[in-house]
Amino acid sequence: MCPAPSPTPEPDPPATGQNVTSGAAVHDLTKRFGPVQALGGVTLDFPGGQVTALMGENGAGKSTLLKILTGDHQPTGGRITLEGQPLTLESPARARAAGIRIIPQEPEIIPYVSVAENVYAGALPTSAGRRLDRTELRRRVTADLDRLGFTGVLDPDLLGSQLTPAQRQLVEIMRAVTGEAKVVAFDEPTSSLSEHEVDALFRLIRRLRDQGTAVIYVSHRMQEIFQLADRIAVLRDGNLVGVQDARSTSVDELVRLMVGRDLSTMFTRRRADRGRLVLDVKDLTTEDVRNVNLQMHAGEVVGLAGLVGAGRSELALALAGDRPVLSGTVTLDGQRLRHGRPGEVIRAGLGLAPEERKAQALFLHRSIRDNSSLVVLERLRRLRFVSRAAERKLVQQYADRLRVRAPSIEHEVRKLSGGNQQKVVLARWLARKPKVLILDEPTRGIDVGAKAEIYQIIADLAEEGVALLVISSELPELLGLADRVVVMQNGRVTGELGHEDATEEAVLSLAMADDIAGVTPAGASS
Amino acid sequence: MTTITPQATKDAPPGQGAVGGSRTLLSFVGGQNLSLIGALAVVLALFGILNENYLSVSNMQVIAEAATITGLLAVVQTVVIICGGLDISVGSQVGVASVVSAMVFTSTGDNALLGVAVAVGVGVLVGVLNGLVIVYGRVNPTIATLAGLAAYKGLAQLLSDGRAQGYVLNDDIFVFLGRGKVAGIPAMVWILIAVAVAVHLLLTRTDIGRNIYAIGGNDTAARLAGININKYLVAVYALIGVVAAIAGILLTARTGSGQPTSGSEGLELKAITAAALGGCALRGGKGGIGGTLLAVALLGCLENGLTVEGINSFWQNVAQGALLVIAVVIQQRRSGERAVGLPT
Amino acid sequence: MTTITPQATKDAPPGQGAVGGSRTLLSFVGGQNLSLIGALAVVLALFGILNENYLSVSNMQVIAEAATITGLLAVVQTVVIICGGLDISVGSQVGVASVVSAMVFTSTGDNALLGVAVAVGVGVLVGVLNGLVIVYGRVNPTIATLAGLAAYKGLAQLLSDGRAQGYVLNDDIFVFLGRGKVAGIPAMVWILIAVAVAVHLLLTRTDIGRNIYAIGGNDTAARLAGININKYLVAVYALIGVVAAIAGILLTARTGSGQPTSGSEGLELKAITAAALGGCALRGGKGGIGGTLLAVALLGCLENGLTVEGINSFWQNVAQGALLVIAVVIQQRRSGERAVGLPT
Amino acid sequence: SSGKESADDDGPAAPVTGKISLTYLQKQGDQEYFVGEAEGAKEKAAELGVDLKVVNLGNDANKTVSEVQSAIAQKTNGIIIVVPDPAVGPQVVRTAKDAKVPLLTSDDQICATGPDPSACDKADLIPRIGFSGSQMGGEVGKRAAEEFKKAGWRAADTRVISAWKQDVTVCGDRVKAAKEAFDAAVPGVEKTDVATDNTPTGAQDKIAATITANPKVKHWVIWGCNDENVQGGVTAMKNAGVGADDVIGVGLGAYLACKDWSGGKPSGMKAALFINGRDVGALAVQTMYDKLKNGKEFPSESFAPTTMVDAGTWKSAGVTCN
Ligand SMILES: Nc1ncnc2c1ncn2[C@@H]1O[C@H](COP(=O)(O)OP(=O)(O)OP(=O)(O)O)[C@@H](O)[C@H]1O
Ligand SMILES: Nc1ncnc2c1ncn2[C@@H]1O[C@H](COP(=O)(O)OP(=O)(O)OP(=O)(O)O)[C@@H](O)[C@H]1O
Ligand SMILES: [Mg+2]
Ligand SMILES: [Mg+2]
């Protein structure tokens, strides 16, 4: 796991807001979804001028709490107060007007309007009646981009449908901080951002805090929590199990609160000898990826690092046969793969758990079982009839192993928390057991306990001889997992680092090779 | 911690359930279709009280027979809607098949089997054409089949010169299809039952069906899961072509001759209505044969009842519209859809 | 990294661009509509060569007039499709308005303005009713308006007893609406122009319009942004009601009497076809008036040309279907839609 | 069953004793003419104390079969039918015969043994009340010829437009008869077929295009399947600037033509064949009643009267205009 700043193990009483009349609070808040109790009576305040972190396992109820605060869900019971005054939030519009903003876990983007309009949707500037004032809109967005430090990464004229995941997240962030905000909640905002944007985001959060805004911050990344938070509230099974002062608590204590037991958080993998060559990529060029050469061996974990838009996901999709290949070859176990045929690639033995689970992997209205078994159906069928018993057994096995939190495997995936949805995607590929498995941001939105589990699974798979390509924006994770790290920038591989040489600094300097004048890409090591 | 409990919940989508016999019926019906069953019961009870002959065996046979052609099309419409498409040209396809079956029959010296075979063959061709236009022409399915609606209607009219063709009621096979009964149930209704059961099994029990749901639920995800979407789409449209051809042959058998437009115009709307009322989401990925058949039955019983009561067709239009809305509103209330926002 | 380029990209939807005069025309047409313009040019050239009178001013007037009622409905259909809905009941609404306008006119001793006003009022009511059923009944727009298609048709028939009602061509206002010309352009065409320009400005230049795109593009995002989706939906359906009523009044003016079904049946399909051909995505969030009007013009010129050439209606059906597909295929090829997967 | 078994013909059914219930199945029940026919039938039924159900079949041959079956399941005593398409006739006849329910047709003829009444053995034709399509067309053609002669036009600068929905068989029959009658009286006038959807606006748009295509034509004669076609055509002429004197429109039905005349202005609508659906409906019910109550055999064919009316005579002929 990520190394935590050494905390002082001093059991201070939980910090409460210094100023009861600023910020928001919830009192005895409950929420039920049919049989699922998502929140079971949470009383918690979010004082102004402080960053309150919200932690908890996948499905603990963090997003639900935030959704209630923004009027998106109606609570089953309990009260909300803002600046000491009771508040009923019958709609998101009401919450917005009251000054409560949320950056949701899954960005919601309007596809065919510009970034500028996406940011100001619902509050577009008008002049002379309802005439849209485009000049003013542009002025405001440009100013916002400048203020937030996103100027280079986000073109305000791009259409929503053209944005990358990171850019979508930035749009959500911009939306939330326009206008007068008293409470701003961030639901795992960094899960698709890279270091550069994360820095800008943290500056923004600190500025908001200093202006007296109540900031709520949800994340599974301990490092960030300790960098940002003043106080840390931990939810478990929809109940508040403790509020800790960030200066006086420790990672271990938080983990114990979250999962109810001790967990070894550091991950070290026993490195096996490299097996036979399974994947050989030669001079692969697509629209977004140029001249990529990559070799992967059985039992090897290769990390793929890079900044936002470096082309890692594009490379993954190209390998999975989902991108038109302009030139170059991909050979899997001696078999040359044809592009444009994902099915053939899967049958040849390559699997991809893609980056955007909702858009690229999940069938939200279908059950966990349907979602998990999709790529193994051909093994479960006889005369094309799927054996349900075998299917259920298999899915149950992987759901248990990944600790998917749901009443049953027949539960619809859209009703799962974000992290649990990610686990369903992983379960699909674990069940398939391919020769080469590409995991694009596999721990995005995954809680500590499950993360450890996933690391273990990656290790086990490598042990079994699977070659793994792991894409992650969390460098510590990547460095901990990978036998070697391949770094990309602008669609090109800029270097490769062996496990020993792979430090954060080395990776970052390769990731920004073009930007650092005069530095030639480091030669491939190991 | 991990909280997967092995029993199925009541949230399971229709056709998802266990393997056992008694579960199968419920899974076929689907939990969320209870309001349709309720509506059907109300309609049956109401007209049963108003008119003593309404619930008679012979009237039920009449209702079933009248609903057969719509039912066949609604079943395949359900499949294509589940996989995210739509087929607006089904009515015109029925017309083509009807004309072809009768004309081939007549011109080959009353060879019924040949008539049937050629009609089915033409149905496959038409369906594959639809699929190819959609897949390789990259035309939106709605537009492509809207074009088909006009084009195939024109084709049927050109073939038949716009008039009813041939006469088939001197042939045993056609007479059996149109008027025969087996075990007290009309032959055409048996055909509907056979098609519906086959398609239901296909959708719920085979990997093909799973893949169809996957394609409609999220095409990107389906593609990345290795499903050959294009192949599936062409196959689904071909299936529609075959079933529409069967419907056209039954139309010929029932009316006695090949009908280019009469009896088939407007069937697309009826089929889509039934599928949507039966719980198909028009954006794909959701629905089942059970719900669709219930909706077909509901609409059929309603129409017959209104006619039996001698209600004039103007009032029937108003009543059908109103009842359709009421049925859906009740269904939505029961399933507790959220009120804020677009209620799709 | 990336630099900000201040001009709109070529993918920007029509009407996104700048405020300037010359840009406005292009934005109205929309870059992606070039293939429609091409198709239109081909049709005009083809029939112009085949028949010397086809391109005459008087024939262009005839085409424009014939396309007006469809055009009006296609314009509002575009709006509702952009915001993620659909209205299949437009044709029936036209029938209601036609009957109401003529009956009120006749029964109030030939008061044309009152006839027009009451028809528009009824149109608003019908539209609001549609919106309320969709929003508060939580009924899928397709189903709700399918129900409306039947119910309002029944209403028009009940009001009129199924017959053409009244006679309006002794009144100057109706005669002007039906046959008058201003600056050489028929009065009805002016009405279409006025409605189209107003709706275009609404969609592209006001925050209301932008919110409509937002609702159709992503209803969750719109809801979270505080847009009152329900209010917008009801308002959009009310707008449809008003414009359908105007179309109904024009129908009365053209035919001289209130027509319950004749002349309005099937208009929904034509309107949806035009909107879809004009580039509206049926799942919402995308489209514009420019494309829709081009599609209306294309279909109108085609139909007129086929009639001028004396082609029988069977071939016309085939030709229209085939040409519709060809136009869209070319459009898709040009815009380079990806071939793998569902091509929606 | 194989569906082939047929009830033996065991003579005429015994007269019905209790309350008689009849079913009137009509095609295109939302059209003006058939609405009138239904009203006439209902009035007559009320007068005779008969229970009458009227069912609209639209243009649907399939629904026709269903509704015949349904009426039988409802134990109706007699069926009167206007088929959407004569080809469905044999199936209807067979179904009614199996159930021993007397069958009478109105308006359109059907044959017990084949799809085409015109190629049918006289004995196999089902008794019928109504107008004859070819007779109506003939009247129209004859009147148009008279008007043509009266106007003194030359065949060379005259054009005849026949407007109808080309997939409706009975429309085709009417138009064909009109052409033959016209040609018999006035040979040599060129004719143009215009495909419409039988609605006034559809006809107007299509005929407007036809005018465009033929700018050299000076005089126009228009007929069609119904009043809608002719009225749409006359309006198109007016809009194209063709004077009322240069148009001879002969309507069929008179229900829209009367509206033109009630305006009192000169109109291209010169005459229309008035067919009164009420008379047909009433006569059909009376005939069926006589058979069921009194055992009186159906006459093989009875016609209701038609009248050619024009601007001067329509009121006295009993045309009612809404
Ligand atoms: N719309 C819904 N319908 C049914 N159940 C839901 C719904 N939304 C959330 N839940 C359930 O409520 C519980 C809390 O979910 P929530 O999304 O708040 O978790 P979370 O703490 O944000 O988890 P994560 O870290 O994975 O995002 C979960 O058990 C989830 O399955
Ligand atoms: N700032 C940007 N502006 C415009 N396009 C961008 C930007 N960043 C990335 N892209 C586009 O994203 C694609 C490559 O990104 P890809 O998703 O493969 O990167 P990645 O390394 O996976 O990064 P991440 O997933 O973290 O965004 C290319 O199509 C590129 O044009
Ligand atoms: Mg969450
Ligand atoms: Mg990526």
JSON list of N, CA, C and O and ligand atoms in Angstrom, two decimals, chain A residues 33 36-38 56-65 67 73 105 187-188 220 405 411 414-420 445, ligand 1:
[
{"chain": "A", "resi": 33, "resn": "PHE", "atom": "N", "xyz": [-32.51, 1.41, 0.32]},
{"chain": "A", "resi": 33, "resn": "PHE", "atom": "CA", "xyz": [-32.89, 1.09, -1.05]},
{"chain": "A", "resi": 33, "resn": "PHE", "atom": "C", "xyz": [-33.54, -0.27, -0.99]},
{"chain": "A", "resi": 33, "resn": "PHE", "atom": "O", "xyz": [-32.84, -1.29, -0.97]},
{"chain": "A", "resi": 36, "resn": "VAL", "atom": "N", "xyz": [-31.86, -2.93, 1.03]},
{"chain": "A", "resi": 36, "resn": "VAL", "atom": "CA", "xyz": [-30.50, -2.51, 1.39]},
{"chain": "A", "resi": 36, "resn": "VAL", "atom": "C", "xyz": [-30.53, -1.27, 2.29]},
{"chain": "A", "resi": 36, "resn": "VAL", "atom": "O", "xyz": [-31.11, -0.26, 1.92]},
{"chain": "A", "resi": 37, "resn": "GLN", "atom": "N", "xyz": [-29.92, -1.40, 3.46]},
{"chain": "A", "resi": 37, "resn": "GLN", "atom": "CA", "xyz": [-29.80, -0.23, 4.34]},
{"chain": "A", "resi": 37, "resn": "GLN", "atom": "C", "xyz": [-28.46, 0.44, 4.01]},
{"chain": "A", "resi": 37, "resn": "GLN", "atom": "O", "xyz": [-27.40, -0.01, 4.45]},
{"chain": "A", "resi": 38, "resn": "ALA", "atom": "N", "xyz": [-28.52, 1.55, 3.23]},
{"chain": "A", "resi": 38, "resn": "ALA", "atom": "CA", "xyz": [-27.27, 2.19, 2.82]},
{"chain": "A", "resi": 38, "resn": "ALA", "atom": "C", "xyz": [-26.72, 3.10, 3.90]},
{"chain": "A", "resi": 38, "resn": "ALA", "atom": "O", "xyz": [-25.51, 3.23, 4.07]},
{"chain": "A", "resi": 56, "resn": "GLY", "atom": "N", "xyz": [-14.24, 4.71, 3.99]},
{"chain": "A", "resi": 56, "resn": "GLY", "atom": "CA", "xyz": [-15.02, 3.51, 4.24]},
{"chain": "A", "resi": 56, "resn": "GLY", "atom": "C", "xyz": [-14.89, 2.57, 3.07]},
{"chain": "A", "resi": 56, "resn": "GLY", "atom": "O", "xyz": [-14.49, 2.97, 1.98]},
{"chain": "A", "resi": 57, "resn": "GLU", "atom": "N", "xyz": [-15.22, 1.31, 3.31]},
{"chain": "A", "resi": 57, "resn": "GLU", "atom": "CA", "xyz": [-15.12, 0.32, 2.26]},
{"chain": "A", "resi": 57, "resn": "GLU", "atom": "C", "xyz": [-16.09, 0.61, 1.14]},
{"chain": "A", "resi": 57, "resn": "GLU", "atom": "O", "xyz": [-16.99, 1.42, 1.26]},
{"chain": "A", "resi": 58, "resn": "ASN", "atom": "N", "xyz": [-15.92, -0.11, 0.04]},
{"chain": "A", "resi": 58, "resn": "ASN", "atom": "CA", "xyz": [-16.88, 0.00, -1.05]},
{"chain": "A", "resi": 58, "resn": "ASN", "atom": "C", "xyz": [-18.26, -0.36, -0.54]},
{"chain": "A", "resi": 58, "resn": "ASN", "atom": "O", "xyz": [-18.45, -1.40, 0.09]},
{"chain": "A", "resi": 59, "resn": "GLY", "atom": "N", "xyz": [-19.22, 0.52, -0.83]},
{"chain": "A", "resi": 59, "resn": "GLY", "atom": "CA", "xyz": [-20.57, 0.25, -0.40]},
{"chain": "A", "resi": 59, "resn": "GLY", "atom": "C", "xyz": [-20.85, 0.64, 1.03]},
{"chain": "A", "resi": 59, "resn": "GLY", "atom": "O", "xyz": [-21.91, 0.32, 1.57]},
{"chain": "A", "resi": 60, "resn": "ALA", "atom": "N", "xyz": [-19.93, 1.38, 1.66]},
{"chain": "A", "resi": 60, "resn": "ALA", "atom": "CA", "xyz": [-20.15, 1.78, 3.05]},
{"chain": "A", "resi": 60, "resn": "ALA", "atom": "C", "xyz": [-21.22, 2.86, 3.14]},
{"chain": "A", "resi": 60, "resn": "ALA", "atom": "O", "xyz": [-21.80, 3.07, 4.21]},
{"chain": "A", "resi": 61, "resn": "GLY", "atom": "N", "xyz": [-21.48, 3.56, 2.04]},
{"chain": "A", "resi": 61, "resn": "GLY", "atom": "CA", "xyz": [-22.53, 4.57, 2.07]},
{"chain": "A", "resi": 61, "resn": "GLY", "atom": "C", "xyz": [-22.03, 5.99, 1.84]},
{"chain": "A", "resi": 61, "resn": "GLY", "atom": "O", "xyz": [-22.78, 6.94, 2.00]},
{"chain": "A", "resi": 62, "resn": "LYS", "atom": "N", "xyz": [-20.79, 6.14, 1.42]},
{"chain": "A", "resi": 62, "resn": "LYS", "atom": "CA", "xyz": [-20.22, 7.47, 1.25]},
{"chain": "A", "resi": 62, "resn": "LYS", "atom": "C", "xyz": [-20.94, 8.24, 0.13]},
{"chain": "A", "resi": 62, "resn": "LYS", "atom": "O", "xyz": [-21.41, 9.37, 0.36]},
{"chain": "A", "resi": 63, "resn": "SER", "atom": "N", "xyz": [-21.02, 7.62, -1.02]},
{"chain": "A", "resi": 63, "resn": "SER", "atom": "CA", "xyz": [-21.67, 8.32, -2.13]},
{"chain": "A", "resi": 63, "resn": "SER", "atom": "C", "xyz": [-23.13, 8.60, -1.81]},
{"chain": "A", "resi": 63, "resn": "SER", "atom": "O", "xyz": [-23.68, 9.64, -2.18]},
{"chain": "A", "resi": 64, "resn": "THR", "atom": "N", "xyz": [-23.76, 7.66, -1.14]},
{"chain": "A", "resi": 64, "resn": "THR", "atom": "CA", "xyz": [-25.16, 7.86, -0.78]},
{"chain": "A", "resi": 64, "resn": "THR", "atom": "C", "xyz": [-25.33, 9.09, 0.10]},
{"chain": "A", "resi": 64, "resn": "THR", "atom": "O", "xyz": [-26.23, 9.91, -0.13]},
{"chain": "A", "resi": 65, "resn": "LEU", "atom": "N", "xyz": [-24.47, 9.23, 1.06]},
{"chain": "A", "resi": 65, "resn": "LEU", "atom": "CA", "xyz": [-24.53, 10.40, 1.93]},
{"chain": "A", "resi": 65, "resn": "LEU", "atom": "C", "xyz": [-24.41, 11.68, 1.10]},
{"chain": "A", "resi": 65, "resn": "LEU", "atom": "O", "xyz": [-25.18, 12.63, 1.28]},
{"chain": "A", "resi": 67, "resn": "LYS", "atom": "N", "xyz": [-25.00, 12.07, -2.07]},
{"chain": "A", "resi": 67, "resn": "LYS", "atom": "CA", "xyz": [-26.15, 12.25, -2.98]},
{"chain": "A", "resi": 67, "resn": "LYS", "atom": "C", "xyz": [-27.35, 12.82, -2.23]},
{"chain": "A", "resi": 67, "resn": "LYS", "atom": "O", "xyz": [-28.16, 13.55, -2.81]},
{"chain": "A", "resi": 73, "resn": "HIS", "atom": "N", "xyz": [-30.78, 12.08, -3.94]},
{"chain": "A", "resi": 73, "resn": "HIS", "atom": "CA", "xyz": [-31.58, 11.05, -3.27]},
{"chain": "A", "resi": 73, "resn": "HIS", "atom": "C", "xyz": [-32.33, 11.70, -2.11]},
{"chain": "A", "resi": 73, "resn": "HIS", "atom": "O", "xyz": [-31.82, 12.61, -1.48]},
{"chain": "A", "resi": 105, "resn": "GLN", "atom": "N", "xyz": [-19.01, 10.73, -8.23]},
{"chain": "A", "resi": 105, "resn": "GLN", "atom": "CA", "xyz": [-18.03, 9.69, -8.50]},
{"chain": "A", "resi": 105, "resn": "GLN", "atom": "C", "xyz": [-17.92, 9.40, -10.00]},
{"chain": "A", "resi": 105, "resn": "GLN", "atom": "O", "xyz": [-16.84, 9.23, -10.51]},
{"chain": "A", "resi": 187, "resn": "ASP", "atom": "N", "xyz": [-16.31, 13.37, -4.59]},
{"chain": "A", "resi": 187, "resn": "ASP", "atom": "CA", "xyz": [-16.45, 11.92, -4.46]},
{"chain": "A", "resi": 187, "resn": "ASP", "atom": "C", "xyz": [-15.39, 11.25, -5.34]},
{"chain": "A", "resi": 187, "resn": "ASP", "atom": "O", "xyz": [-15.57, 11.14, -6.55]},
{"chain": "A", "resi": 188, "resn": "GLU", "atom": "N", "xyz": [-14.30, 10.85, -4.75]},
{"chain": "A", "resi": 188, "resn": "GLU", "atom": "CA", "xyz": [-13.18, 10.23, -5.46]},
{"chain": "A", "resi": 188, "resn": "GLU", "atom": "C", "xyz": [-12.78, 10.99, -6.72]},
{"chain": "A", "resi": 188, "resn": "GLU", "atom": "O", "xyz": [-12.79, 10.44, -7.82]},
{"chain": "A", "resi": 220, "resn": "HIS", "atom": "N", "xyz": [-10.24, 6.68, -1.55]},
{"chain": "A", "resi": 220, "resn": "HIS", "atom": "CA", "xyz": [-9.67, 5.45, -1.00]},
{"chain": "A", "resi": 220, "resn": "HIS", "atom": "C", "xyz": [-8.15, 5.56, -0.90]},
{"chain": "A", "resi": 220, "resn": "HIS", "atom": "O", "xyz": [-7.48, 4.61, -0.53]},
{"chain": "A", "resi": 405, "resn": "ARG", "atom": "N", "xyz": [-19.98, -6.65, -2.64]},
{"chain": "A", "resi": 405, "resn": "ARG", "atom": "CA", "xyz": [-20.95, -6.41, -1.60]},
{"chain": "A", "resi": 405, "resn": "ARG", "atom": "C", "xyz": [-22.32, -6.22, -2.22]},
{"chain": "A", "resi": 405, "resn": "ARG", "atom": "O", "xyz": [-22.61, -5.18, -2.82]},
{"chain": "A", "resi": 411, "resn": "HIS", "atom": "N", "xyz": [-28.38, -9.44, -8.10]},
{"chain": "A", "resi": 411, "resn": "HIS", "atom": "CA", "xyz": [-28.60, -8.00, -7.94]},
{"chain": "A", "resi": 411, "resn": "HIS", "atom": "C", "xyz": [-28.19, -7.26, -9.21]},
{"chain": "A", "resi": 411, "resn": "HIS", "atom": "O", "xyz": [-27.18, -7.59, -9.83]},
{"chain": "A", "resi": 414, "resn": "ARG", "atom": "N", "xyz": [-26.37, -1.77, -11.55]},
{"chain": "A", "resi": 414, "resn": "ARG", "atom": "CA", "xyz": [-26.48, -0.33, -11.36]},
{"chain": "A", "resi": 414, "resn": "ARG", "atom": "C", "xyz": [-26.75, 0.03, -9.90]},
{"chain": "A", "resi": 414, "resn": "ARG", "atom": "O", "xyz": [-26.58, 1.16, -9.50]},
{"chain": "A", "resi": 415, "resn": "LYS", "atom": "N", "xyz": [-27.21, -0.93, -9.12]},
{"chain": "A", "resi": 415, "resn": "LYS", "atom": "CA", "xyz": [-27.50, -0.64, -7.72]},
{"chain": "A", "resi": 415, "resn": "LYS", "atom": "C", "xyz": [-26.28, -0.81, -6.83]},
{"chain": "A", "resi": 415, "resn": "LYS", "atom": "O", "xyz": [-26.36, -0.59, -5.63]},
{"chain": "A", "resi": 416, "resn": "LEU", "atom": "N", "xyz": [-25.16, -1.22, -7.41]},
{"chain": "A", "resi": 416, "resn": "LEU", "atom": "CA", "xyz": [-23.95, -1.41, -6.60]},
{"chain": "A", "resi": 416, "resn": "LEU", "atom": "C", "xyz": [-23.21, -0.08, -6.44]},
{"chain": "A", "resi": 416, "resn": "LEU", "atom": "O", "xyz": [-23.34, 0.82, -7.27]},
{"chain": "A", "resi": 417, "resn": "SER", "atom": "N", "xyz": [-22.40, 0.00, -5.41]},
{"chain": "A", "resi": 417, "resn": "SER", "atom": "CA", "xyz": [-21.54, 1.17, -5.27]},
{"chain": "A", "resi": 417, "resn": "SER", "atom": "C", "xyz": [-20.45, 1.09, -6.32]},
{"chain": "A", "resi": 417, "resn": "SER", "atom": "O", "xyz": [-20.18, 0.03, -6.91]},
{"chain": "A", "resi": 418, "resn": "GLY", "atom": "N", "xyz": [-19.81, 2.26, -6.56]},
{"chain": "A", "resi": 418, "resn": "GLY", "atom": "CA", "xyz": [-18.83, 2.35, -7.64]},
{"chain": "A", "resi": 418, "resn": "GLY", "atom": "C", "xyz": [-17.73, 1.30, -7.54]},
{"chain": "A", "resi": 418, "resn": "GLY", "atom": "O", "xyz": [-17.38, 0.64, -8.52]},
{"chain": "A", "resi": 419, "resn": "GLY", "atom": "N", "xyz": [-17.20, 1.12, -6.37]},
{"chain": "A", "resi": 419, "resn": "GLY", "atom": "CA", "xyz": [-16.11, 0.17, -6.19]},
{"chain": "A", "resi": 419, "resn": "GLY", "atom": "C", "xyz": [-16.55, -1.25, -6.46]},
{"chain": "A", "resi": 419, "resn": "GLY", "atom": "O", "xyz": [-15.81, -2.05, -7.04]},
{"chain": "A", "resi": 420, "resn": "ASN", "atom": "N", "xyz": [-17.74, -1.57, -6.05]},
{"chain": "A", "resi": 420, "resn": "ASN", "atom": "CA", "xyz": [-18.23, -2.92, -6.27]},
{"chain": "A", "resi": 420, "resn": "ASN", "atom": "C", "xyz": [-18.49, -3.19, -7.74]},
{"chain": "A", "resi": 420, "resn": "ASN", "atom": "O", "xyz": [-18.33, -4.31, -8.21]},
{"chain": "A", "resi": 445, "resn": "GLY", "atom": "N", "xyz": [-11.27, 3.46, -7.56]},
{"chain": "A", "resi": 445, "resn": "GLY", "atom": "CA", "xyz": [-12.47, 3.45, -6.73]},
{"chain": "A", "resi": 445, "resn": "GLY", "atom": "C", "xyz": [-12.60, 2.22, -5.87]},
{"chain": "A", "resi": 445, "resn": "GLY", "atom": "O", "xyz": [-13.69, 1.87, -5.43]},
{"chain": "E", "resi": 1, "resn": "LIG", "atom": "N1", "xyz": [-29.71, 3.34, -6.57]},
{"chain": "E", "resi": 1, "resn": "LIG", "atom": "C1", "xyz": [-29.47, 2.36, -5.70]},
{"chain": "E", "resi": 1, "resn": "LIG", "atom": "N2", "xyz": [-30.32, 1.31, -5.60]},
{"chain": "E", "resi": 1, "resn": "LIG", "atom": "C2", "xyz": [-30.10, 0.31, -4.73]},
{"chain": "E", "resi": 1, "resn": "LIG", "atom": "N3", "xyz": [-29.05, 0.25, -3.90]},
{"chain": "E", "resi": 1, "resn": "LIG", "atom": "C3", "xyz": [-28.16, 1.24, -3.94]},
{"chain": "E", "resi": 1, "resn": "LIG", "atom": "C4", "xyz": [-28.32, 2.34, -4.85]},
{"chain": "E", "resi": 1, "resn": "LIG", "atom": "N4", "xyz": [-27.28, 3.19, -4.67]},
{"chain": "E", "resi": 1, "resn": "LIG", "atom": "C5", "xyz": [-26.50, 2.64, -3.71]},
{"chain": "E", "resi": 1, "resn": "LIG", "atom": "N5", "xyz": [-27.03, 1.48, -3.25]},
{"chain": "E", "resi": 1, "resn": "LIG", "atom": "C6", "xyz": [-26.47, 0.63, -2.20]},
{"chain": "E", "resi": 1, "resn": "LIG", "atom": "O1", "xyz": [-26.19, 1.43, -1.07]},
{"chain": "E", "resi": 1, "resn": "LIG", "atom": "C7", "xyz": [-24.97, 1.03, -0.47]},
{"chain": "E", "resi": 1, "resn": "LIG", "atom": "C8", "xyz": [-24.05, 2.22, -0.32]},
{"chain": "E", "resi": 1, "resn": "LIG", "atom": "O2", "xyz": [-23.57, 2.60, -1.60]},
{"chain": "E", "resi": 1, "resn": "LIG", "atom": "P1", "xyz": [-22.64, 3.85, -1.85]},
{"chain": "E", "resi": 1, "resn": "LIG", "atom": "O3", "xyz": [-22.62, 4.09, -3.32]},
{"chain": "E", "resi": 1, "resn": "LIG", "atom": "O4", "xyz": [-23.04, 4.97, -0.98]},
{"chain": "E", "resi": 1, "resn": "LIG", "atom": "O5", "xyz": [-21.21, 3.29, -1.40]},
{"chain": "E", "resi": 1, "resn": "LIG", "atom": "P2", "xyz": [-19.80, 4.01, -1.33]},
{"chain": "E", "resi": 1, "resn": "LIG", "atom": "O6", "xyz": [-19.46, 4.09, 0.09]},
{"chain": "E", "resi": 1, "resn": "LIG", "atom": "O7", "xyz": [-19.84, 5.26, -2.11]},
{"chain": "E", "resi": 1, "resn": "LIG", "atom": "O8", "xyz": [-18.87, 2.93, -2.03]},
{"chain": "E", "resi": 1, "resn": "LIG", "atom": "P3", "xyz": [-17.67, 3.09, -3.11]},
{"chain": "E", "resi": 1, "resn": "LIG", "atom": "O9", "xyz": [-16.46, 3.33, -2.34]},
{"chain": "E", "resi": 1, "resn": "LIG", "atom": "O10", "xyz": [-17.61, 1.74, -3.75]},
{"chain": "E", "resi": 1, "resn": "LIG", "atom": "O11", "xyz": [-18.06, 4.16, -4.04]},
{"chain": "E", "resi": 1, "resn": "LIG", "atom": "C9", "xyz": [-24.41, -0.09, -1.33]},
{"chain": "E", "resi": 1, "resn": "LIG", "atom": "O12", "xyz": [-24.75, -1.32, -0.72]},
{"chain": "E", "resi": 1, "resn": "LIG", "atom": "C10", "xyz": [-25.14, 0.03, -2.64]},
{"chain": "E", "resi": 1, "resn": "LIG", "atom": "O13", "xyz": [-25.32, -1.23, -3.22]}
]
